[in-house]
Amino acid sequence: MDKVRIALIGAGNIGKCHLERYKKDTRFEVAAICDFNELTLNETADIYGIEKRYTDIDEMLSSEKLDAADVCVWNCNHAKCSIKALNAGLHVFCEKPMAYSVAEAEAMKEAAEKNNRILMIGFVMRFSNESTIAKDFIDNGYLGEIYYSKATYLRRHGNPCGWFSDKSRSGGGPVLDLGVHVIDHTRYLMGNPKPVSVYATTFDKLKNRPHIKTKSGWMPKGATTQDLCDVEDMATALIRYDNGAVTLLETSFSLNTQPSIQKEIYGTKGGMSLEGGLKIYSEMNDYLVDITPVDLNLLINGTEPFEAEIKHFGDCVLSGTKCMANADDGIVVMKILEAIYKSAKTGHEVIID
Ligand SMILES: NC(=O)c1ccc[n+]([C@@H]2O[C@H](COP(=O)([O-])OP(=O)(O)OC[C@H]3O[C@@H](n4cnc5c(N)ncnc54)[C@H](O)[C@@H]3O)[C@@H](O)[C@H]2O)c1
């Protein structure tokens, strides 16, 4: 195989973002597109000139000759669509969070193994230049023993509403939508330790801020701040790993704060922060020094994260490259997410096995 015939399932915002990247990676041919919303389906298919259009995934899978599927649907449908595609013999790239529950995520992995197909999860933060270089420093021992990290993803008026604030379709709020990214990324940079427990709190004080006169960001088509909102609007959690390391999570859709995304990793020899330019806090000649790697884009081909992520999926399918965001990573993160909600509900630390 020298070309991957891929189908996009879910033609909304992130689906379009992926289609832009497939245009650039000529090893992919977007052979079909599926969305059960006919209007969205046709709008997106028209923009990208995709002829084969389906409102039903089963019809698409039985009619088209495909190698892979890109699953960009609501969280509640990730497992259903991914498992159907895997059982049809396709490799699958599924957006984050992996699924609606740990049980669903495990069923997805089982389907991938049964069919001997790749199942990659959309942990896009792993693919930034900053991440690649941070990992290089970490793997070469520049931070020493890593024992603490901070995972921050805070929005001020950023509840996307629509299906995002409807728990039956999203599974949860910022924990599942935003926290998932920074939890996965800090854990990845820390060497993928095994989580052992979570102590968390969630709040639903501000909801989707329907009275605010400015528009909330990141809203899917048709969404409004008057939509049903039964998800949390802010969460904080302490995640403990089996090597003794701890991650502090803060994430919100709605919070009276300065919005920020940050990943900070702390070790015995140095610390680092990734957003706003990679910075390393270390010691040299018995002085405290800050180190700022320069020309990051020149060092790693200058690709942006979504492009690098899709290129990696292509490498996995075409060249057998080991997947660096696989089903096991997705399941571990789902266990953390589920434990956050359980801990917030019970008020106790939740043990993860
Ligand atoms: N990696 C990232 O940074 C990132 C960013 C945004 C969204 N996402 C993820 O991508 C997914 C989609 O988010 P979005 O913002 O594109 O939402 P969206 O609402 O813009 O698009 C989702 C589309 O999926 C369609 N859909 C839902 N279930 C379907 C099914 N069973 N069959 C066919 N079509 C179906 C809907 O009609 C909708 O058009 C979510 O899981 C979200 O968490 C990831």
Coordinates of N, CA and C in Angstrom, one line a residue, residues 32-128:
A32 N -14.1 9.0 1.3 CA -15.6 9.1 1.7 C -15.7 9.9 2.9
I33 N -16.9 10.4 3.2 CA -17.2 11.2 4.3 C -18.6 10.8 4.9
C34 N -18.7 10.8 6.2 CA -20.0 10.4 6.8 C -20.3 11.4 7.9
D35 N -21.6 11.8 8.0 CA -22.1 12.6 9.1 C -23.6 12.4 9.1
F36 N -24.2 12.1 10.3 CA -25.6 11.9 10.2 C -26.4 13.2 10.2
N37 N -25.7 14.3 10.2 CA -26.3 15.6 9.9 C -26.1 16.0 8.5
E38 N -27.1 15.9 7.6 CA -26.9 16.0 6.2 C -26.4 17.3 5.8
L39 N -26.8 18.4 6.5 CA -26.4 19.7 6.2 C -24.9 19.9 6.4
T40 N -24.4 19.4 7.5 CA -23.0 19.5 7.8 C -22.2 18.6 6.9
L41 N -22.8 17.5 6.6 CA -22.1 16.5 5.7 C -21.8 17.2 4.3
N42 N -22.9 17.8 3.8 CA -22.8 18.4 2.4 C -21.9 19.6 2.4
E43 N -22.1 20.4 3.5 CA -21.3 21.7 3.5 C -19.8 21.3 3.5
T44 N -19.4 20.4 4.4 CA -18.0 20.0 4.5 C -17.5 19.3 3.2
A45 N -18.3 18.4 2.7 CA -17.9 17.6 1.5 C -17.8 18.6 0.3
D46 N -18.6 19.6 0.3 CA -18.5 20.6 -0.9 C -17.2 21.4 -0.8
I47 N -16.9 21.8 0.5 CA -15.6 22.6 0.6 C -14.4 21.8 0.2
Y48 N -14.4 20.5 0.5 CA -13.2 19.6 0.2 C -13.4 18.8 -1.0
G49 N -14.5 18.9 -1.7 CA -14.7 18.2 -3.0 C -14.7 16.7 -2.8
I50 N -15.4 16.3 -1.8 CA -15.5 14.8 -1.5 C -16.8 14.3 -2.1
E51 N -16.8 13.4 -3.0 CA -18.0 12.9 -3.7 C -18.8 11.9 -2.9
K52 N -18.1 10.9 -2.3 CA -18.8 9.9 -1.7 C -19.3 10.3 -0.3
R53 N -20.6 10.5 -0.1 CA -21.2 11.1 1.1 C -22.2 10.1 1.7
Y54 N -22.1 9.9 3.0 CA -23.0 9.0 3.7 C -23.5 9.6 5.0
T55 N -24.8 9.4 5.3 CA -25.3 9.8 6.6 C -25.3 8.6 7.5
D56 N -25.0 7.4 7.0 CA -25.0 6.2 7.8 C -23.7 5.5 7.7
I57 N -23.1 5.2 8.8 CA -21.7 4.6 8.8 C -21.7 3.2 8.2
D58 N -22.8 2.4 8.6 CA -22.9 1.0 8.1 C -22.9 1.0 6.6
E59 N -23.7 1.9 6.0 CA -23.8 1.9 4.5 C -22.5 2.3 3.9
M60 N -21.8 3.2 4.5 CA -20.5 3.6 4.0 C -19.5 2.4 4.1
L61 N -19.4 1.8 5.2 CA -18.5 0.7 5.4 C -18.7 -0.5 4.5
S62 N -20.0 -0.7 4.1 CA -20.3 -1.8 3.2 C -20.2 -1.4 1.8
S63 N -20.2 -0.1 1.5 CA -20.1 0.3 0.1 C -18.7 0.6 -0.4
E64 N -17.9 1.1 0.5 CA -16.6 1.7 0.0 C -15.4 0.8 0.3
K65 N -14.4 0.9 -0.5 CA -13.2 0.1 -0.3 C -12.2 1.1 0.4
L66 N -12.0 0.8 1.7 CA -11.3 1.8 2.5 C -10.1 1.1 3.3
D67 N -9.1 1.9 3.7 CA -8.0 1.4 4.5 C -8.1 1.9 5.9
A68 N -8.7 3.0 6.1 CA -8.7 3.7 7.4 C -9.9 4.6 7.6
A69 N -10.1 4.9 8.9 CA -11.2 5.8 9.2 C -10.7 6.8 10.3
D70 N -11.2 8.0 10.2 CA -10.8 9.1 11.1 C -12.1 9.4 11.8
V71 N -12.2 9.1 13.1 CA -13.4 9.3 13.9 C -13.4 10.6 14.6
C72 N -14.3 11.5 14.2 CA -14.4 12.9 14.7 C -15.8 13.2 15.2
V73 N -16.5 12.2 15.7 CA -17.9 12.4 16.1 C -17.9 12.8 17.6
W74 N -19.2 13.0 18.1 CA -19.3 13.3 19.5 C -18.7 12.2 20.4
N75 N -18.3 12.6 21.6 CA -17.6 11.6 22.5 C -18.4 10.3 22.7
C76 N -19.8 10.5 22.8 CA -20.6 9.3 23.1 C -20.6 8.3 21.9
N77 N -20.2 8.7 20.7 CA -20.2 7.8 19.6 C -18.8 7.4 19.1
H78 N -17.8 7.8 19.9 CA -16.4 7.3 19.5 C -16.3 5.8 19.4
A79 N -16.7 5.2 20.5 CA -16.6 3.7 20.6 C -17.4 3.0 19.5
K80 N -18.6 3.4 19.3 CA -19.5 2.8 18.3 C -18.9 2.9 16.9
C81 N -18.5 4.1 16.5 CA -18.0 4.3 15.2 C -16.6 3.6 15.0
S82 N -15.7 3.7 16.0 CA -14.4 3.1 15.9 C -14.5 1.6 15.8
I83 N -15.4 1.0 16.6 CA -15.5 -0.5 16.6 C -16.0 -1.0 15.3
K84 N -17.0 -0.3 14.8 CA -17.6 -0.7 13.5 C -16.5 -0.6 12.4
A85 N -15.7 0.5 12.4 CA -14.6 0.6 11.4 C -13.5 -0.4 11.6
L86 N -13.1 -0.7 12.8 CA -12.1 -1.7 13.1 C -12.6 -3.1 12.6
N87 N -13.9 -3.4 12.9 CA -14.4 -4.7 12.5 C -14.6 -4.8 11.0
A88 N -14.6 -3.7 10.3 CA -14.6 -3.7 8.9 C -13.2 -3.8 8.3
G89 N -12.2 -3.9 9.2 CA -10.8 -4.1 8.8 C -10.1 -2.8 8.6
L90 N -10.6 -1.7 9.1 CA -9.9 -0.4 8.9 C -9.0 -0.1 10.1
H91 N -7.9 0.6 9.8 CA -7.1 1.3 10.8 C -7.9 2.5 11.3
V92 N -7.8 2.8 12.6 CA -8.6 3.9 13.1 C -7.8 5.0 13.8
F93 N -8.1 6.2 13.4 CA -7.5 7.4 14.2 C -8.7 8.0 14.8
C94 N -8.8 8.0 16.2 CA -10.0 8.4 16.9 C -9.6 9.7 17.7
E95 N -10.5 10.7 17.6 CA -10.2 11.9 18.4 C -10.3 11.6 19.9
K96 N -9.7 12.5 20.7 CA -9.8 12.5 22.2 C -11.2 13.0 22.7
P97 N -11.6 12.6 23.8 CA -11.2 11.6 24.7 C -11.5 10.2 24.0
M98 N -10.7 9.2 24.3 CA -10.8 7.9 23.6 C -12.3 7.5 23.5
A99 N -13.0 7.6 24.6 CA -14.4 7.1 24.6 C -15.2 7.9 25.7
Y100 N -16.4 7.3 25.9 CA -17.3 7.9 26.9 C -17.0 7.3 28.3
S101 N -16.4 6.1 28.3 CA -16.1 5.4 29.6 C -14.9 4.5 29.4
V102 N -14.4 4.0 30.5 CA -13.2 3.0 30.4 C -13.7 1.7 29.7
A103 N -14.9 1.3 30.1 CA -15.4 0.0 29.5 C -15.5 0.1 28.0
E104 N -15.9 1.3 27.5 CA -16.0 1.5 26.0 C -14.6 1.5 25.4
A105 N -13.7 2.2 26.1 CA -12.3 2.3 25.6 C -11.7 0.9 25.5
E106 N -11.9 0.1 26.5 CA -11.4 -1.3 26.5 C -12.0 -2.1 25.4
A107 N -13.2 -1.9 25.1 CA -13.9 -2.6 24.0 C -13.2 -2.2 22.6
M108 N -12.9 -0.9 22.5 CA -12.2 -0.4 21.3 C -10.9 -1.1 21.1
K109 N -10.1 -1.2 22.2 CA -8.8 -1.9 22.1 C -8.9 -3.3 21.7
E110 N -10.0 -4.0 22.3 CA -10.2 -5.4 22.0 C -10.5 -5.6 20.5
A111 N -11.3 -4.7 20.0 CA -11.6 -4.7 18.5 C -10.4 -4.5 17.7
A112 N -9.5 -3.6 18.1 CA -8.3 -3.3 17.3 C -7.4 -4.6 17.3
E113 N -7.3 -5.2 18.5 CA -6.4 -6.4 18.6 C -7.0 -7.6 17.8
K114 N -8.3 -7.8 17.9 CA -9.0 -8.9 17.2 C -8.8 -8.8 15.7
N115 N -8.8 -7.5 15.2 CA -8.7 -7.3 13.8 C -7.3 -7.0 13.3
N116 N -6.4 -7.0 14.3 CA -5.0 -6.6 14.0 C -4.8 -5.3 13.3
R117 N -5.5 -4.3 13.8 CA -5.5 -3.0 13.2 C -4.9 -1.9 14.1
I118 N -4.5 -0.8 13.6 CA -3.9 0.3 14.4 C -5.1 1.1 15.0
L119 N -5.0 1.4 16.3 CA -6.0 2.3 16.9 C -5.2 3.5 17.5
M120 N -5.2 4.6 16.9 CA -4.5 5.8 17.4 C -5.5 6.8 18.0
I121 N -5.1 7.4 19.1 CA -5.9 8.4 19.8 C -5.4 9.8 19.5
G122 N -6.3 10.7 19.4 CA -5.8 12.1 19.0 C -5.3 13.0 20.1
F123 N -4.2 12.5 20.7 CA -3.5 13.3 21.7 C -2.5 14.2 21.0
V124 N -3.1 15.3 20.5 CA -2.3 16.1 19.5 C -1.1 16.9 20.2
M125 N -1.3 17.1 21.5 CA -0.2 17.9 22.2 C 1.2 17.2 22.2
R126 N 1.1 15.8 22.0 CA 2.3 15.0 22.0 C 3.2 15.4 20.7
F127 N 2.5 16.0 19.7 CA 3.1 16.2 18.4 C 3.6 17.6 18.1
S128 N 3.6 18.5 19.2 CA 4.2 19.8 18.9 C 5.7 19.7 18.9

